[in-house]
Amino acid sequence: MTVTLTRRPGLAKLRSASARSPLHALCLGVVALVVLAALFAPWLAPYDPNEVDLGDALAGTGGDHLLGADTAGRDTLSRLLVGARASLLGPLGVVVFSTVVGVAVGMAAAWRGGRLDSVLSRSTELVFAFPGLLLAILIISVYGEGLLAPVIALAVAYLPYVSRLTRSLVLAERMRPYVSAYQVQGHAPLAICVRHILPNIAPVVLAQATINFGYALMDLAGLSFLGLGVPPLTPDWGRMVFDGQTAIQHGYPLSAVLPCVLIVLTVVAFNVVGEHWADRVARRTP
């Protein structure tokens, strides 16, 4: 008798997106526009984002500057477009690092169990005791300004969330018949985890990673606003809000308000997309 082993559909759950809600479609469009703007910013930006022209300081909208200029005469539109790169690159690093390491830690804890599970679980609980922003500020105070230090700090802070989620998902998958069947056939534990369990839990993990991206973007923008993120000459949405405070006092709020609007729209869009994917996976999971 031949036994055919079948797995539950994993990433295929995310492919059937034909019945998206209008809000999800709108937010997905916002995400696509922001990503495309970041990718093609050097060709789309009408000016050098760091070009100082005091003669155009606090220039209004229209004319040579479509969205005006800041207190140093730098074109606001150019800084928004180029700043999208740094604003998205940092959260991407946080999400990639925390997801890869968190999945590995959670999967090892769930599969091996026992003492290893206890040690890894207690370690992640210790990380929970340190707020991510506080940890980032401490690391920046030691290593100075830059994007690397806050990215590493926030990745460590987000890692326990991914680890705990992965552990619970793997524990549920281990109870399914297909895992026992592969074990009986002599498949190695690593092969079962990577080739069979991981594709099944990937949709939920990716949905959580999308939500984490929005929160990481907000945290990094907050650090840049405090002057603890990217260097002063690097275009970044959070830094633009910080630099635009003086312009608000002179009655020119666009250089500070526009990056705020973009941060809010991008964070909301990523959260809606991630939650929509998570809801679809939950509804389709038997």
PDB file of C-alpha atoms in Angstrom:
ATOM      1  CA  MET A   1       0.000   0.000   0.000  1.00  0.00           C
ATOM      2  CA  THR A   2       1.377   3.391  -0.954  1.00  0.00           C
ATOM      3  CA  VAL A   3       0.944   6.230   1.471  1.00  0.00           C
ATOM      4  CA  THR A   4       1.018   9.742   0.076  1.00  0.00           C
ATOM      5  CA  LEU A   5       2.124  12.395   2.513  1.00  0.00           C
ATOM      6  CA  THR A   6       0.461  15.749   2.035  1.00  0.00           C
ATOM      7  CA  ARG A   7       1.172  18.990   3.761  1.00  0.00           C
ATOM      8  CA  ARG A   8      -1.120  21.842   4.468  1.00  0.00           C
ATOM      9  CA  PRO A   9      -0.694  24.723   2.020  1.00  0.00           C
ATOM     10  CA  GLY A  10       1.873  27.175   3.325  1.00  0.00           C
ATOM     11  CA  LEU A  11       2.846  30.191   1.230  1.00  0.00           C
ATOM     12  CA  ALA A  12       0.030  29.337  -1.163  1.00  0.00           C
ATOM     13  CA  LYS A  13      -2.344  30.872   1.384  1.00  0.00           C
ATOM     14  CA  LEU A  14      -0.964  34.292   0.561  1.00  0.00           C
ATOM     15  CA  ARG A  15      -1.282  33.874  -3.191  1.00  0.00           C
ATOM     16  CA  SER A  16      -5.075  33.806  -3.264  1.00  0.00           C
ATOM     17  CA  ALA A  17      -5.474  37.541  -2.778  1.00  0.00           C
ATOM     18  CA  SER A  18      -8.171  38.129  -5.376  1.00  0.00           C
ATOM     19  CA  ALA A  19     -10.796  38.975  -2.741  1.00  0.00           C
ATOM     20  CA  ARG A  20      -8.934  41.819  -1.053  1.00  0.00           C
ATOM     21  CA  SER A  21     -10.878  44.465   0.771  1.00  0.00           C
ATOM     22  CA  PRO A  22     -10.756  48.003  -0.650  1.00  0.00           C
ATOM     23  CA  LEU A  23      -8.799  49.202   2.388  1.00  0.00           C
ATOM     24  CA  HIS A  24      -6.229  46.454   1.917  1.00  0.00           C
ATOM     25  CA  ALA A  25      -5.906  47.262  -1.789  1.00  0.00           C
ATOM     26  CA  LEU A  26      -5.429  50.951  -0.987  1.00  0.00           C
ATOM     27  CA  CYS A  27      -2.794  50.250   1.661  1.00  0.00           C
ATOM     28  CA  LEU A  28      -1.022  47.806  -0.636  1.00  0.00           C
ATOM     29  CA  GLY A  29      -0.896  50.580  -3.236  1.00  0.00           C
ATOM     30  CA  VAL A  30       0.597  52.972  -0.662  1.00  0.00           C
ATOM     31  CA  VAL A  31       3.277  50.413   0.208  1.00  0.00           C
ATOM     32  CA  ALA A  32       4.073  49.893  -3.474  1.00  0.00           C
ATOM     33  CA  LEU A  33       4.333  53.647  -4.127  1.00  0.00           C
ATOM     34  CA  VAL A  34       6.646  54.201  -1.153  1.00  0.00           C
ATOM     35  CA  VAL A  35       8.900  51.310  -2.158  1.00  0.00           C
ATOM     36  CA  LEU A  36       9.049  52.468  -5.775  1.00  0.00           C
ATOM     37  CA  ALA A  37       9.821  56.025  -4.663  1.00  0.00           C
ATOM     38  CA  ALA A  38      12.685  54.736  -2.525  1.00  0.00           C
ATOM     39  CA  LEU A  39      14.083  52.611  -5.358  1.00  0.00           C
ATOM     40  CA  PHE A  40      13.928  55.327  -8.027  1.00  0.00           C
ATOM     41  CA  ALA A  41      14.566  58.341  -5.780  1.00  0.00           C
ATOM     42  CA  PRO A  42      17.859  59.409  -7.476  1.00  0.00           C
ATOM     43  CA  TRP A  43      16.046  59.708 -10.806  1.00  0.00           C
ATOM     44  CA  LEU A  44      12.830  61.201  -9.444  1.00  0.00           C
ATOM     45  CA  ALA A  45      14.337  63.849  -7.154  1.00  0.00           C
ATOM     46  CA  PRO A  46      14.515  67.205  -8.987  1.00  0.00           C
ATOM     47  CA  TYR A  47      17.433  68.485  -6.853  1.00  0.00           C
ATOM     48  CA  ASP A  48      20.291  67.228  -4.741  1.00  0.00           C
ATOM     49  CA  PRO A  49      18.611  66.640  -1.351  1.00  0.00           C
ATOM     50  CA  ASN A  50      21.595  68.174   0.492  1.00  0.00           C
ATOM     51  CA  GLU A  51      22.065  71.185  -1.803  1.00  0.00           C
ATOM     52  CA  VAL A  52      21.932  74.318   0.357  1.00  0.00           C
ATOM     53  CA  ASP A  53      20.581  77.505  -1.218  1.00  0.00           C
ATOM     54  CA  LEU A  54      19.956  80.188   1.402  1.00  0.00           C
ATOM     55  CA  GLY A  55      18.322  82.347  -1.238  1.00  0.00           C
ATOM     56  CA  ASP A  56      15.460  79.800  -1.378  1.00  0.00           C
ATOM     57  CA  ALA A  57      15.221  79.317   2.388  1.00  0.00           C
ATOM     58  CA  LEU A  58      11.617  78.714   3.451  1.00  0.00           C
ATOM     59  CA  ALA A  59      10.454  79.005  -0.158  1.00  0.00           C
ATOM     60  CA  GLY A  60       6.766  78.314  -0.594  1.00  0.00           C
ATOM     61  CA  THR A  61       5.148  75.714  -2.778  1.00  0.00           C
ATOM     62  CA  GLY A  62       5.183  76.081  -6.519  1.00  0.00           C
ATOM     63  CA  GLY A  63       7.793  77.692  -8.699  1.00  0.00           C
ATOM     64  CA  ASP A  64      11.201  76.024  -8.515  1.00  0.00           C
ATOM     65  CA  HIS A  65      10.224  73.963  -5.467  1.00  0.00           C
ATOM     66  CA  LEU A  66       6.990  72.033  -5.837  1.00  0.00           C
ATOM     67  CA  LEU A  67       6.656  71.336  -2.094  1.00  0.00           C
ATOM     68  CA  GLY A  68       8.721  74.274  -0.883  1.00  0.00           C
ATOM     69  CA  ALA A  69      12.114  74.326   0.816  1.00  0.00           C
ATOM     70  CA  ASP A  70      13.373  74.101   4.390  1.00  0.00           C
ATOM     71  CA  THR A  71      15.316  76.659   6.420  1.00  0.00           C
ATOM     72  CA  ALA A  72      18.519  75.839   4.531  1.00  0.00           C
ATOM     73  CA  GLY A  73      16.904  76.102   1.109  1.00  0.00           C
ATOM     74  CA  ARG A  74      16.956  72.348   0.509  1.00  0.00           C
ATOM     75  CA  ASP A  75      14.167  71.060  -1.717  1.00  0.00           C
ATOM     76  CA  THR A  76      11.505  69.316   0.375  1.00  0.00           C
ATOM     77  CA  LEU A  77      10.321  66.977  -2.384  1.00  0.00           C
ATOM     78  CA  SER A  78      13.858  65.776  -3.098  1.00  0.00           C
ATOM     79  CA  ARG A  79      14.510  65.129   0.586  1.00  0.00           C
ATOM     80  CA  LEU A  80      11.224  63.224   0.941  1.00  0.00           C
ATOM     81  CA  LEU A  81      12.028  60.977  -2.023  1.00  0.00           C
ATOM     82  CA  VAL A  82      15.634  60.272  -1.084  1.00  0.00           C
ATOM     83  CA  GLY A  83      14.735  60.081   2.608  1.00  0.00           C
ATOM     84  CA  ALA A  84      12.416  57.167   1.845  1.00  0.00           C
ATOM     85  CA  ARG A  85      15.516  55.028   1.291  1.00  0.00           C
ATOM     86  CA  ALA A  86      16.952  55.481   4.777  1.00  0.00           C
ATOM     87  CA  SER A  87      13.469  55.401   6.311  1.00  0.00           C
ATOM     88  CA  LEU A  88      12.737  51.977   4.764  1.00  0.00           C
ATOM     89  CA  LEU A  89      16.233  50.481   4.862  1.00  0.00           C
ATOM     90  CA  GLY A  90      16.488  50.661   8.651  1.00  0.00           C
ATOM     91  CA  PRO A  91      13.177  48.871   9.365  1.00  0.00           C
ATOM     92  CA  LEU A  92      14.031  46.292   6.712  1.00  0.00           C
ATOM     93  CA  GLY A  93      17.256  45.475   8.546  1.00  0.00           C
ATOM     94  CA  VAL A  94      15.381  45.204  11.843  1.00  0.00           C
ATOM     95  CA  VAL A  95      12.754  42.884  10.386  1.00  0.00           C
ATOM     96  CA  VAL A  96      15.183  40.651   8.483  1.00  0.00           C
ATOM     97  CA  PHE A  97      17.531  40.174  11.449  1.00  0.00           C
ATOM     98  CA  SER A  98      14.791  39.667  14.053  1.00  0.00           C
ATOM     99  CA  THR A  99      12.790  37.322  11.805  1.00  0.00           C
ATOM    100  CA  VAL A 100      15.693  35.098  10.738  1.00  0.00           C
ATOM    101  CA  VAL A 101      17.160  34.773  14.217  1.00  0.00           C
ATOM    102  CA  GLY A 102      13.768  34.638  15.932  1.00  0.00           C
ATOM    103  CA  VAL A 103      12.531  31.830  13.675  1.00  0.00           C
ATOM    104  CA  ALA A 104      15.713  29.829  14.269  1.00  0.00           C
ATOM    105  CA  VAL A 105      15.525  30.294  18.047  1.00  0.00           C
ATOM    106  CA  GLY A 106      11.805  29.540  18.266  1.00  0.00           C
ATOM    107  CA  MET A 107      12.068  26.474  16.055  1.00  0.00           C
ATOM    108  CA  ALA A 108      15.006  25.065  18.024  1.00  0.00           C
ATOM    109  CA  ALA A 109      13.228  25.638  21.331  1.00  0.00           C
ATOM    110  CA  ALA A 110      10.003  23.991  20.159  1.00  0.00           C
ATOM    111  CA  TRP A 111      11.642  20.999  18.481  1.00  0.00           C
ATOM    112  CA  ARG A 112      14.235  20.106  21.099  1.00  0.00           C
ATOM    113  CA  GLY A 113      12.239  21.147  24.185  1.00  0.00           C
ATOM    114  CA  GLY A 114      13.601  20.343  27.641  1.00  0.00           C
ATOM    115  CA  ARG A 115      16.510  22.353  28.967  1.00  0.00           C
ATOM    116  CA  LEU A 116      17.201  24.114  25.654  1.00  0.00           C
ATOM    117  CA  ASP A 117      13.606  25.329  25.529  1.00  0.00           C
ATOM    118  CA  SER A 118      13.849  26.606  29.109  1.00  0.00           C
ATOM    119  CA  VAL A 119      17.123  28.442  28.494  1.00  0.00           C
ATOM    120  CA  LEU A 120      15.944  30.091  25.274  1.00  0.00           C
ATOM    121  CA  SER A 121      12.567  31.020  26.758  1.00  0.00           C
ATOM    122  CA  ARG A 122      14.156  32.607  29.839  1.00  0.00           C
ATOM    123  CA  SER A 123      16.629  34.479  27.635  1.00  0.00           C
ATOM    124  CA  THR A 124      13.870  36.003  25.523  1.00  0.00           C
ATOM    125  CA  GLU A 125      12.006  36.988  28.688  1.00  0.00           C
ATOM    126  CA  LEU A 126      15.088  38.899  29.831  1.00  0.00           C
ATOM    127  CA  VAL A 127      15.087  40.836  26.558  1.00  0.00           C
ATOM    128  CA  PHE A 128      11.449  41.763  27.200  1.00  0.00           C
ATOM    129  CA  ALA A 129      12.595  43.603  30.328  1.00  0.00           C
ATOM    130  CA  PHE A 130      14.512  46.171  28.224  1.00  0.00           C
ATOM    131  CA  PRO A 131      12.396  48.606  26.155  1.00  0.00           C
ATOM    132  CA  GLY A 132      13.579  48.696  22.572  1.00  0.00           C
ATOM    133  CA  LEU A 133      14.007  52.479  22.379  1.00  0.00           C
ATOM    134  CA  LEU A 134      15.922  52.574  25.662  1.00  0.00           C
ATOM    135  CA  LEU A 135      18.226  49.813  24.466  1.00  0.00           C
ATOM    136  CA  ALA A 136      18.791  51.710  21.211  1.00  0.00           C
ATOM    137  CA  ILE A 137      19.615  54.926  23.072  1.00  0.00           C
ATOM    138  CA  LEU A 138      22.134  53.081  25.267  1.00  0.00           C
ATOM    139  CA  ILE A 139      23.870  51.521  22.266  1.00  0.00           C
ATOM    140  CA  ILE A 140      23.922  54.823  20.365  1.00  0.00           C
ATOM    141  CA  SER A 141      25.494  56.530  23.392  1.00  0.00           C
ATOM    142  CA  VAL A 142      28.331  54.002  23.190  1.00  0.00           C
ATOM    143  CA  TYR A 143      28.855  53.709  19.424  1.00  0.00           C
ATOM    144  CA  GLY A 144      27.690  57.148  18.308  1.00  0.00           C
ATOM    145  CA  GLU A 145      25.251  58.231  15.609  1.00  0.00           C
ATOM    146  CA  GLY A 146      24.480  56.054  12.636  1.00  0.00           C
ATOM    147  CA  LEU A 147      21.901  53.611  11.357  1.00  0.00           C
ATOM    148  CA  LEU A 148      23.655  50.393  12.374  1.00  0.00           C
ATOM    149  CA  ALA A 149      23.452  50.788  16.156  1.00  0.00           C
ATOM    150  CA  PRO A 150      19.693  51.473  16.412  1.00  0.00           C
ATOM    151  CA  VAL A 151      18.938  48.750  13.848  1.00  0.00           C
ATOM    152  CA  ILE A 152      20.816  46.143  15.893  1.00  0.00           C
ATOM    153  CA  ALA A 153      19.227  47.327  19.140  1.00  0.00           C
ATOM    154  CA  LEU A 154      15.671  47.255  17.773  1.00  0.00           C
ATOM    155  CA  ALA A 155      16.283  43.903  16.071  1.00  0.00           C
ATOM    156  CA  VAL A 156      17.255  42.432  19.431  1.00  0.00           C
ATOM    157  CA  ALA A 157      14.178  44.011  21.015  1.00  0.00           C
ATOM    158  CA  TYR A 158      11.837  42.585  18.328  1.00  0.00           C
ATOM    159  CA  LEU A 159      13.442  39.139  18.338  1.00  0.00           C
ATOM    160  CA  PRO A 160      11.466  37.726  21.328  1.00  0.00           C
ATOM    161  CA  TYR A 161       8.131  38.451  19.631  1.00  0.00           C
ATOM    162  CA  VAL A 162       9.111  36.451  16.547  1.00  0.00           C
ATOM    163  CA  SER A 163      10.701  33.721  18.668  1.00  0.00           C
ATOM    164  CA  ARG A 164       7.612  33.187  20.809  1.00  0.00           C
ATOM    165  CA  LEU A 165       5.303  33.190  17.797  1.00  0.00           C
ATOM    166  CA  THR A 166       7.490  30.658  15.977  1.00  0.00           C
ATOM    167  CA  ARG A 167       7.726  28.426  19.038  1.00  0.00           C
ATOM    168  CA  SER A 168       3.936  28.249  19.419  1.00  0.00           C
ATOM    169  CA  LEU A 169       3.457  27.570  15.696  1.00  0.00           C
ATOM    170  CA  VAL A 170       6.077  24.811  15.597  1.00  0.00           C
ATOM    171  CA  LEU A 171       4.636  23.157  18.717  1.00  0.00           C
ATOM    172  CA  ALA A 172       1.258  23.004  16.965  1.00  0.00           C
ATOM    173  CA  GLU A 173       2.802  21.660  13.744  1.00  0.00           C
ATOM    174  CA  ARG A 174       4.701  18.910  15.583  1.00  0.00           C
ATOM    175  CA  MET A 175       1.386  17.384  16.625  1.00  0.00           C
ATOM    176  CA  ARG A 176       0.243  16.910  13.018  1.00  0.00           C
ATOM    177  CA  PRO A 177       0.411  13.463  11.393  1.00  0.00           C
ATOM    178  CA  TYR A 178       2.669  14.450   8.520  1.00  0.00           C
ATOM    179  CA  VAL A 179       5.522  15.259  10.911  1.00  0.00           C
ATOM    180  CA  SER A 180       5.292  11.834  12.558  1.00  0.00           C
ATOM    181  CA  ALA A 181       5.175  10.206   9.122  1.00  0.00           C
ATOM    182  CA  TYR A 182       8.366  11.947   8.036  1.00  0.00           C
ATOM    183  CA  GLN A 183      10.070  10.942  11.280  1.00  0.00           C
ATOM    184  CA  VAL A 184       9.093   7.299  10.744  1.00  0.00           C
ATOM    185  CA  GLN A 185      10.581   7.467   7.251  1.00  0.00           C
ATOM    186  CA  GLY A 186      13.902   8.540   8.768  1.00  0.00           C
ATOM    187  CA  HIS A 187      14.007  12.195   7.758  1.00  0.00           C
ATOM    188  CA  ALA A 188      16.428  14.310   9.791  1.00  0.00           C
ATOM    189  CA  PRO A 189      14.873  16.826  12.222  1.00  0.00           C
ATOM    190  CA  LEU A 190      16.570  19.753  10.459  1.00  0.00           C
ATOM    191  CA  ALA A 191      15.193  18.628   7.090  1.00  0.00           C
ATOM    192  CA  ILE A 192      11.676  18.279   8.523  1.00  0.00           C
ATOM    193  CA  CYS A 193      11.833  21.741  10.075  1.00  0.00           C
ATOM    194  CA  VAL A 194      13.276  23.544   7.057  1.00  0.00           C
ATOM    195  CA  ARG A 195      11.561  21.701   4.202  1.00  0.00           C
ATOM    196  CA  HIS A 196       8.160  20.947   5.700  1.00  0.00           C
ATOM    197  CA  ILE A 197       7.342  22.877   8.884  1.00  0.00           C
ATOM    198  CA  LEU A 198       8.831  26.216   7.867  1.00  0.00           C
ATOM    199  CA  PRO A 199       6.736  26.597   4.660  1.00  0.00           C
ATOM    200  CA  ASN A 200       3.586  25.915   6.691  1.00  0.00           C
ATOM    201  CA  ILE A 201       4.280  28.561   9.325  1.00  0.00           C
ATOM    202  CA  ALA A 202       5.787  31.077   6.883  1.00  0.00           C
ATOM    203  CA  PRO A 203       2.511  32.936   6.129  1.00  0.00           C
ATOM    204  CA  VAL A 204       1.901  33.793   9.779  1.00  0.00           C
ATOM    205  CA  VAL A 205       5.554  34.735  10.340  1.00  0.00           C
ATOM    206  CA  LEU A 206       5.597  36.951   7.239  1.00  0.00           C
ATOM    207  CA  ALA A 207       2.378  38.634   8.322  1.00  0.00           C
ATOM    208  CA  GLN A 208       3.928  39.391  11.721  1.00  0.00           C
ATOM    209  CA  ALA A 209       7.106  40.630  10.017  1.00  0.00           C
ATOM    210  CA  THR A 210       5.036  43.067   7.953  1.00  0.00           C
ATOM    211  CA  ILE A 211       3.430  44.453  11.109  1.00  0.00           C
ATOM    212  CA  ASN A 212       6.849  44.659  12.804  1.00  0.00           C
ATOM    213  CA  PHE A 213       8.127  46.667   9.826  1.00  0.00           C
ATOM    214  CA  GLY A 214       5.651  49.444  10.524  1.00  0.00           C
ATOM    215  CA  TYR A 215       6.502  49.590  14.209  1.00  0.00           C
ATOM    216  CA  ALA A 216      10.246  49.552  13.462  1.00  0.00           C
ATOM    217  CA  LEU A 217       9.811  52.425  11.001  1.00  0.00           C
ATOM    218  CA  MET A 218       8.037  54.437  13.686  1.00  0.00           C
ATOM    219  CA  ASP A 219      10.695  53.671  16.315  1.00  0.00           C
ATOM    220  CA  LEU A 220      13.586  54.597  14.019  1.00  0.00           C
ATOM    221  CA  ALA A 221      11.841  57.795  12.941  1.00  0.00           C
ATOM    222  CA  GLY A 222      11.451  58.692  16.617  1.00  0.00           C
ATOM    223  CA  LEU A 223      15.157  58.140  17.223  1.00  0.00           C
ATOM    224  CA  SER A 224      16.024  60.305  14.217  1.00  0.00           C
ATOM    225  CA  PHE A 225      13.699  63.021  15.517  1.00  0.00           C
ATOM    226  CA  LEU A 226      15.629  62.949  18.798  1.00  0.00           C
ATOM    227  CA  GLY A 227      18.874  63.347  16.841  1.00  0.00           C
ATOM    228  CA  LEU A 228      20.016  59.808  17.705  1.00  0.00           C
ATOM    229  CA  GLY A 229      19.497  58.100  14.374  1.00  0.00           C
ATOM    230  CA  VAL A 230      21.053  58.901  11.026  1.00  0.00           C
ATOM    231  CA  PRO A 231      23.722  61.649  10.748  1.00  0.00           C
ATOM    232  CA  PRO A 232      22.434  65.211  10.220  1.00  0.00           C
ATOM    233  CA  LEU A 233      23.239  65.356   6.479  1.00  0.00           C
ATOM    234  CA  THR A 234      21.451  62.094   5.686  1.00  0.00           C
ATOM    235  CA  PRO A 235      17.907  62.631   4.332  1.00  0.00           C
ATOM    236  CA  ASP A 236      15.487  60.788   6.602  1.00  0.00           C
ATOM    237  CA  TRP A 237      11.835  61.407   7.392  1.00  0.00           C
ATOM    238  CA  GLY A 238      12.370  61.480  11.152  1.00  0.00           C
ATOM    239  CA  ARG A 239      15.324  63.839  10.772  1.00  0.00           C
ATOM    240  CA  MET A 240      13.253  66.080   8.500  1.00  0.00           C
ATOM    241  CA  VAL A 241      10.647  66.482  11.237  1.00  0.00           C
ATOM    242  CA  PHE A 242      13.412  67.488  13.637  1.00  0.00           C
ATOM    243  CA  ASP A 243      14.928  69.973  11.148  1.00  0.00           C
ATOM    244  CA  GLY A 244      11.506  71.402  10.291  1.00  0.00           C
ATOM    245  CA  GLN A 245      10.685  72.626  13.803  1.00  0.00           C
ATOM    246  CA  THR A 246      12.256  76.010  13.099  1.00  0.00           C
ATOM    247  CA  ALA A 247      10.281  76.343   9.878  1.00  0.00           C
ATOM    248  CA  ILE A 248       7.021  75.790  11.791  1.00  0.00           C
ATOM    249  CA  GLN A 249       7.860  78.739  14.030  1.00  0.00           C
ATOM    250  CA  HIS A 250       8.203  80.926  10.914  1.00  0.00           C
ATOM    251  CA  GLY A 251       4.868  79.793   9.494  1.00  0.00           C
ATOM    252  CA  TYR A 252       6.204  77.225   6.991  1.00  0.00           C
ATOM    253  CA  PRO A 253       5.078  73.831   8.337  1.00  0.00           C
ATOM    254  CA  LEU A 254       5.291  71.715   5.176  1.00  0.00           C
ATOM    255  CA  SER A 255       8.918  70.643   5.639  1.00  0.00           C
ATOM    256  CA  ALA A 256       7.953  69.055   8.976  1.00  0.00           C
ATOM    257  CA  VAL A 257       4.318  68.094   8.369  1.00  0.00           C
ATOM    258  CA  LEU A 258       4.859  66.209   5.098  1.00  0.00           C
ATOM    259  CA  PRO A 259       7.365  63.679   6.528  1.00  0.00           C
ATOM    260  CA  CYS A 260       5.019  63.179   9.500  1.00  0.00           C
ATOM    261  CA  VAL A 261       2.178  62.381   7.118  1.00  0.00           C
ATOM    262  CA  LEU A 262       4.348  59.950   5.174  1.00  0.00           C
ATOM    263  CA  ILE A 263       5.457  58.181   8.354  1.00  0.00           C
ATOM    264  CA  VAL A 264       1.857  57.774   9.534  1.00  0.00           C
ATOM    265  CA  LEU A 265       0.572  56.606   6.143  1.00  0.00           C
ATOM    266  CA  THR A 266       3.413  54.113   5.687  1.00  0.00           C
ATOM    267  CA  VAL A 267       3.079  52.652   9.189  1.00  0.00           C
ATOM    268  CA  VAL A 268      -0.705  52.308   8.851  1.00  0.00           C
ATOM    269  CA  ALA A 269      -0.369  50.782   5.370  1.00  0.00           C
ATOM    270  CA  PHE A 270       2.128  48.140   6.500  1.00  0.00           C
ATOM    271  CA  ASN A 271       0.035  47.298   9.567  1.00  0.00           C
ATOM    272  CA  VAL A 272      -3.175  46.929   7.544  1.00  0.00           C
ATOM    273  CA  VAL A 273      -1.450  44.716   4.959  1.00  0.00           C
ATOM    274  CA  GLY A 274       0.124  42.546   7.655  1.00  0.00           C
ATOM    275  CA  GLU A 275      -3.091  42.178   9.640  1.00  0.00           C
ATOM    276  CA  HIS A 276      -5.053  41.391   6.470  1.00  0.00           C
ATOM    277  CA  TRP A 277      -2.630  38.588   5.587  1.00  0.00           C
ATOM    278  CA  ALA A 278      -2.777  37.267   9.154  1.00  0.00           C
ATOM    279  CA  ASP A 279      -6.607  37.259   9.079  1.00  0.00           C
ATOM    280  CA  ARG A 280      -6.686  35.411   5.761  1.00  0.00           C
ATOM    281  CA  VAL A 281      -4.290  32.790   7.063  1.00  0.00           C
ATOM    282  CA  ALA A 282      -6.347  32.381  10.262  1.00  0.00           C
ATOM    283  CA  ARG A 283      -9.576  31.912   8.273  1.00  0.00           C
ATOM    284  CA  ARG A 284      -8.012  29.352   5.944  1.00  0.00           C
ATOM    285  CA  THR A 285      -6.256  27.332   8.628  1.00  0.00           C
ATOM    286  CA  PRO A 286      -8.170  24.145   9.416  1.00  0.00           C
TER     287      PRO A 286
END
